[in-house]
Amino acid sequence: MIRPATPADIPAIHALIRELAEYERALDEAKATEEQLHEALFGAHPAAHAHVATDDATGAVIGYAIWFLNFSTWRGVHGIYLEDLYVRPTARGGGHGKALLTELARICVERGYQRLEWSVLNWNTPAIDFYQALGARPQDEWTVYRLTDEALTKASGA
């Protein structure tokens, strides 16, 4: 049901990323190409990792998790930051999302990482309920900041 992604999974992952962006009401922001995903996941210097959830009957990719390592200066060890977790609506309730998170938690424990973190949109109550049922707790005291596009260029001094 859950396995590391392969280069052959890139088209399916790309399609699922676009589905997630549409669900999150931000399809116009999903600009990554299949080529960029391939380089990020399987290039000479991978920046991220991916696991996929497959349909038990057909083997079709129906969900994915893209993640990368972060580092805690307070704990002195790596952790995993989960960039995306998505399962097609038609496959939800089959345990695929939980299995993806379980696999990432297993990797953390196996490698001595002490955190598995991610962000969720405040209005996404089905996801919030799912995460809290697993024992995850929100970090309400932190606010995410982001520089992109013109603001990033301006901040760079360029």
C-alpha positions as YAML, in Angstrom:
chain: A
units: angstrom
residues:
- id: 1
  name: MET
  ca: [0.00, 0.00, 0.00]
- id: 2
  name: ILE
  ca: [2.88, 2.42, 0.83]
- id: 3
  name: ARG
  ca: [6.22, 2.50, -0.94]
- id: 4
  name: PRO
  ca: [9.00, 4.92, -1.83]
- id: 5
  name: ALA
  ca: [8.23, 6.80, -5.03]
- id: 6
  name: THR
  ca: [10.11, 5.98, -8.21]
- id: 7
  name: PRO
  ca: [10.77, 8.15, -11.26]
- id: 8
  name: ALA
  ca: [7.88, 6.39, -13.00]
- id: 9
  name: ASP
  ca: [5.53, 7.87, -10.36]
- id: 10
  name: ILE
  ca: [6.32, 11.48, -11.27]
- id: 11
  name: PRO
  ca: [3.31, 11.99, -13.61]
- id: 12
  name: ALA
  ca: [0.91, 10.63, -10.98]
- id: 13
  name: ILE
  ca: [2.48, 12.69, -8.19]
- id: 14
  name: HIS
  ca: [2.33, 15.81, -10.37]
- id: 15
  name: ALA
  ca: [-1.37, 15.21, -11.06]
- id: 16
  name: LEU
  ca: [-2.05, 14.69, -7.34]
- id: 17
  name: ILE
  ca: [-0.16, 17.89, -6.46]
- id: 18
  name: ARG
  ca: [-2.45, 19.77, -8.81]
- id: 19
  name: GLU
  ca: [-5.51, 18.11, -7.22]
- id: 20
  name: LEU
  ca: [-4.26, 19.17, -3.78]
- id: 21
  name: ALA
  ca: [-3.66, 22.73, -4.97]
- id: 22
  name: GLU
  ca: [-7.18, 22.87, -6.36]
- id: 23
  name: TYR
  ca: [-8.59, 21.53, -3.07]
- id: 24
  name: GLU
  ca: [-6.60, 24.18, -1.19]
- id: 25
  name: ARG
  ca: [-8.03, 26.86, -3.50]
- id: 26
  name: ALA
  ca: [-4.60, 27.76, -4.90]
- id: 27
  name: LEU
  ca: [-4.28, 25.96, -8.24]
- id: 28
  name: ASP
  ca: [-2.76, 29.07, -9.84]
- id: 29
  name: GLU
  ca: [0.15, 28.79, -7.37]
- id: 30
  name: ALA
  ca: [1.00, 25.19, -8.31]
- id: 31
  name: LYS
  ca: [3.68, 25.89, -10.90]
- id: 32
  name: ALA
  ca: [6.02, 22.93, -10.41]
- id: 33
  name: THR
  ca: [6.66, 20.87, -13.53]
- id: 34
  name: GLU
  ca: [7.23, 17.15, -13.79]
- id: 35
  name: GLU
  ca: [10.85, 17.90, -14.70]
- id: 36
  name: GLN
  ca: [11.31, 19.96, -11.53]
- id: 37
  name: LEU
  ca: [9.80, 17.21, -9.41]
- id: 38
  name: HIS
  ca: [12.06, 14.63, -11.01]
- id: 39
  name: GLU
  ca: [15.14, 16.75, -10.28]
- id: 40
  name: ALA
  ca: [14.03, 17.48, -6.70]
- id: 41
  name: LEU
  ca: [13.30, 13.83, -5.91]
- id: 42
  name: PHE
  ca: [15.73, 11.88, -8.10]
- id: 43
  name: GLY
  ca: [18.37, 14.32, -9.37]
- id: 44
  name: ALA
  ca: [22.05, 14.36, -8.48]
- id: 45
  name: HIS
  ca: [21.31, 16.22, -5.21]
- id: 46
  name: PRO
  ca: [17.77, 15.33, -4.11]
- id: 47
  name: ALA
  ca: [16.10, 18.05, -2.06]
- id: 48
  name: ALA
  ca: [13.12, 15.97, -1.00]
- id: 49
  name: HIS
  ca: [11.78, 12.45, -0.72]
- id: 50
  name: ALA
  ca: [8.43, 10.96, -1.63]
- id: 51
  name: HIS
  ca: [6.32, 7.98, -0.72]
- id: 52
  name: VAL
  ca: [3.19, 6.94, -2.56]
- id: 53
  name: ALA
  ca: [0.03, 5.16, -1.54]
- id: 54
  name: THR
  ca: [-1.27, 2.69, -4.09]
- id: 55
  name: ASP
  ca: [-4.63, 1.08, -4.61]
- id: 56
  name: ASP
  ca: [-4.43, -2.50, -3.38]
- id: 57
  name: ALA
  ca: [-6.41, -3.88, -6.33]
- id: 58
  name: THR
  ca: [-4.96, -1.91, -9.24]
- id: 59
  name: GLY
  ca: [-1.60, -0.64, -8.01]
- id: 60
  name: ALA
  ca: [-2.53, 2.88, -9.17]
- id: 61
  name: VAL
  ca: [-1.02, 5.77, -7.22]
- id: 62
  name: ILE
  ca: [-3.84, 7.34, -5.17]
- id: 63
  name: GLY
  ca: [-1.89, 9.37, -2.65]
- id: 64
  name: TYR
  ca: [1.52, 10.74, -1.82]
- id: 65
  name: ALA
  ca: [3.69, 12.30, 0.84]
- id: 66
  name: ILE
  ca: [6.58, 14.60, -0.04]
- id: 67
  name: TRP
  ca: [9.00, 15.33, 2.77]
- id: 68
  name: PHE
  ca: [12.46, 16.60, 3.54]
- id: 69
  name: LEU
  ca: [14.81, 16.73, 6.51]
- id: 70
  name: ASN
  ca: [14.83, 19.66, 8.87]
- id: 71
  name: PHE
  ca: [17.01, 20.20, 11.93]
- id: 72
  name: SER
  ca: [16.22, 21.15, 15.51]
- id: 73
  name: THR
  ca: [18.92, 23.21, 17.17]
- id: 74
  name: TRP
  ca: [17.22, 22.56, 20.51]
- id: 75
  name: ARG
  ca: [17.15, 18.80, 20.13]
- id: 76
  name: GLY
  ca: [20.36, 18.56, 18.10]
- id: 77
  name: VAL
  ca: [18.94, 16.10, 15.58]
- id: 78
  name: HIS
  ca: [17.12, 15.98, 12.29]
- id: 79
  name: GLY
  ca: [13.40, 15.70, 11.91]
- id: 80
  name: ILE
  ca: [11.06, 15.29, 8.98]
- id: 81
  name: TYR
  ca: [9.05, 18.15, 7.56]
- id: 82
  name: LEU
  ca: [6.05, 16.85, 5.65]
- id: 83
  name: GLU
  ca: [5.50, 19.24, 2.76]
- id: 84
  name: ASP
  ca: [2.45, 17.52, 1.28]
- id: 85
  name: LEU
  ca: [0.15, 14.69, 2.26]
- id: 86
  name: TYR
  ca: [-2.70, 13.98, -0.09]
- id: 87
  name: VAL
  ca: [-5.01, 11.08, -0.82]
- id: 88
  name: ARG
  ca: [-7.61, 11.26, -3.57]
- id: 89
  name: PRO
  ca: [-11.09, 11.86, -2.15]
- id: 90
  name: THR
  ca: [-12.35, 8.61, -3.70]
- id: 91
  name: ALA
  ca: [-9.72, 6.66, -1.74]
- id: 92
  name: ARG
  ca: [-10.12, 8.40, 1.62]
- id: 93
  name: GLY
  ca: [-11.19, 6.28, 4.56]
- id: 94
  name: GLY
  ca: [-9.13, 3.33, 3.34]
- id: 95
  name: GLY
  ca: [-6.21, 3.98, 5.69]
- id: 96
  name: HIS
  ca: [-3.82, 5.36, 3.08]
- id: 97
  name: GLY
  ca: [-3.25, 8.72, 4.77]
- id: 98
  name: LYS
  ca: [-2.63, 7.08, 8.12]
- id: 99
  name: ALA
  ca: [-0.30, 4.56, 6.47]
- id: 100
  name: LEU
  ca: [1.73, 7.37, 4.87]
- id: 101
  name: LEU
  ca: [2.10, 9.14, 8.23]
- id: 102
  name: THR
  ca: [2.91, 5.84, 9.95]
- id: 103
  name: GLU
  ca: [5.71, 5.25, 7.44]
- id: 104
  name: LEU
  ca: [7.19, 8.70, 8.06]
- id: 105
  name: ALA
  ca: [6.93, 8.21, 11.83]
- id: 106
  name: ARG
  ca: [8.66, 4.83, 11.42]
- id: 107
  name: ILE
  ca: [11.49, 6.50, 9.47]
- id: 108
  name: CYS
  ca: [11.84, 9.10, 12.25]
- id: 109
  name: VAL
  ca: [12.07, 6.49, 14.98]
- id: 110
  name: GLU
  ca: [14.39, 4.21, 12.98]
- id: 111
  name: ARG
  ca: [16.81, 7.06, 12.21]
- id: 112
  name: GLY
  ca: [16.66, 8.77, 15.59]
- id: 113
  name: TYR
  ca: [14.80, 11.83, 14.34]
- id: 114
  name: GLN
  ca: [12.69, 13.40, 17.05]
- id: 115
  name: ARG
  ca: [10.09, 15.42, 15.15]
- id: 116
  name: LEU
  ca: [7.59, 14.94, 12.37]
- id: 117
  name: GLU
  ca: [6.06, 18.30, 11.51]
- id: 118
  name: TRP
  ca: [3.76, 19.79, 8.90]
- id: 119
  name: SER
  ca: [1.40, 22.68, 8.28]
- id: 120
  name: VAL
  ca: [-2.33, 22.54, 7.67]
- id: 121
  name: LEU
  ca: [-4.70, 25.26, 6.53]
- id: 122
  name: ASN
  ca: [-6.85, 26.55, 9.39]
- id: 123
  name: TRP
  ca: [-10.08, 25.90, 7.47]
- id: 124
  name: ASN
  ca: [-9.22, 22.27, 6.63]
- id: 125
  name: THR
  ca: [-11.13, 20.75, 9.54]
- id: 126
  name: PRO
  ca: [-11.26, 17.19, 8.10]
- id: 127
  name: ALA
  ca: [-7.44, 17.13, 7.99]
- id: 128
  name: ILE
  ca: [-7.14, 18.76, 11.42]
- id: 129
  name: ASP
  ca: [-9.53, 16.19, 12.93]
- id: 130
  name: PHE
  ca: [-7.56, 13.36, 11.26]
- id: 131
  name: TYR
  ca: [-4.21, 14.65, 12.55]
- id: 132
  name: GLN
  ca: [-5.50, 15.20, 16.07]
- id: 133
  name: ALA
  ca: [-6.98, 11.69, 16.13]
- id: 134
  name: LEU
  ca: [-3.43, 10.42, 15.50]
- id: 135
  name: GLY
  ca: [-2.13, 12.40, 18.48]
- id: 136
  name: ALA
  ca: [-0.66, 15.38, 16.60]
- id: 137
  name: ARG
  ca: [-1.02, 18.72, 18.33]
- id: 138
  name: PRO
  ca: [-1.09, 22.20, 16.76]
- id: 139
  name: GLN
  ca: [1.75, 24.59, 17.43]
- id: 140
  name: ASP
  ca: [-0.51, 27.61, 17.91]
- id: 141
  name: GLU
  ca: [2.19, 29.81, 19.35]
- id: 142
  name: TRP
  ca: [4.11, 29.90, 16.04]
- id: 143
  name: THR
  ca: [3.19, 31.85, 12.92]
- id: 144
  name: VAL
  ca: [4.64, 30.86, 9.55]
- id: 145
  name: TYR
  ca: [6.22, 33.66, 7.54]
- id: 146
  name: ARG
  ca: [7.07, 33.43, 3.85]
- id: 147
  name: LEU
  ca: [8.95, 35.49, 1.28]
- id: 148
  name: THR
  ca: [8.13, 34.81, -2.38]
- id: 149
  name: ASP
  ca: [8.14, 36.51, -5.75]
- id: 150
  name: GLU
  ca: [8.78, 40.27, -5.61]
- id: 151
  name: ALA
  ca: [9.16, 40.36, -1.82]
- id: 152
  name: LEU
  ca: [11.86, 37.69, -1.99]
- id: 153
  name: THR
  ca: [13.70, 39.54, -4.73]
- id: 154
  name: LYS
  ca: [13.51, 42.79, -2.81]
- id: 155
  name: ALA
  ca: [14.74, 41.14, 0.40]
- id: 156
  name: SER
  ca: [17.71, 39.71, -1.50]
- id: 157
  name: GLY
  ca: [18.91, 43.17, -2.42]
- id: 158
  name: ALA
  ca: [18.83, 42.27, -6.11]
...
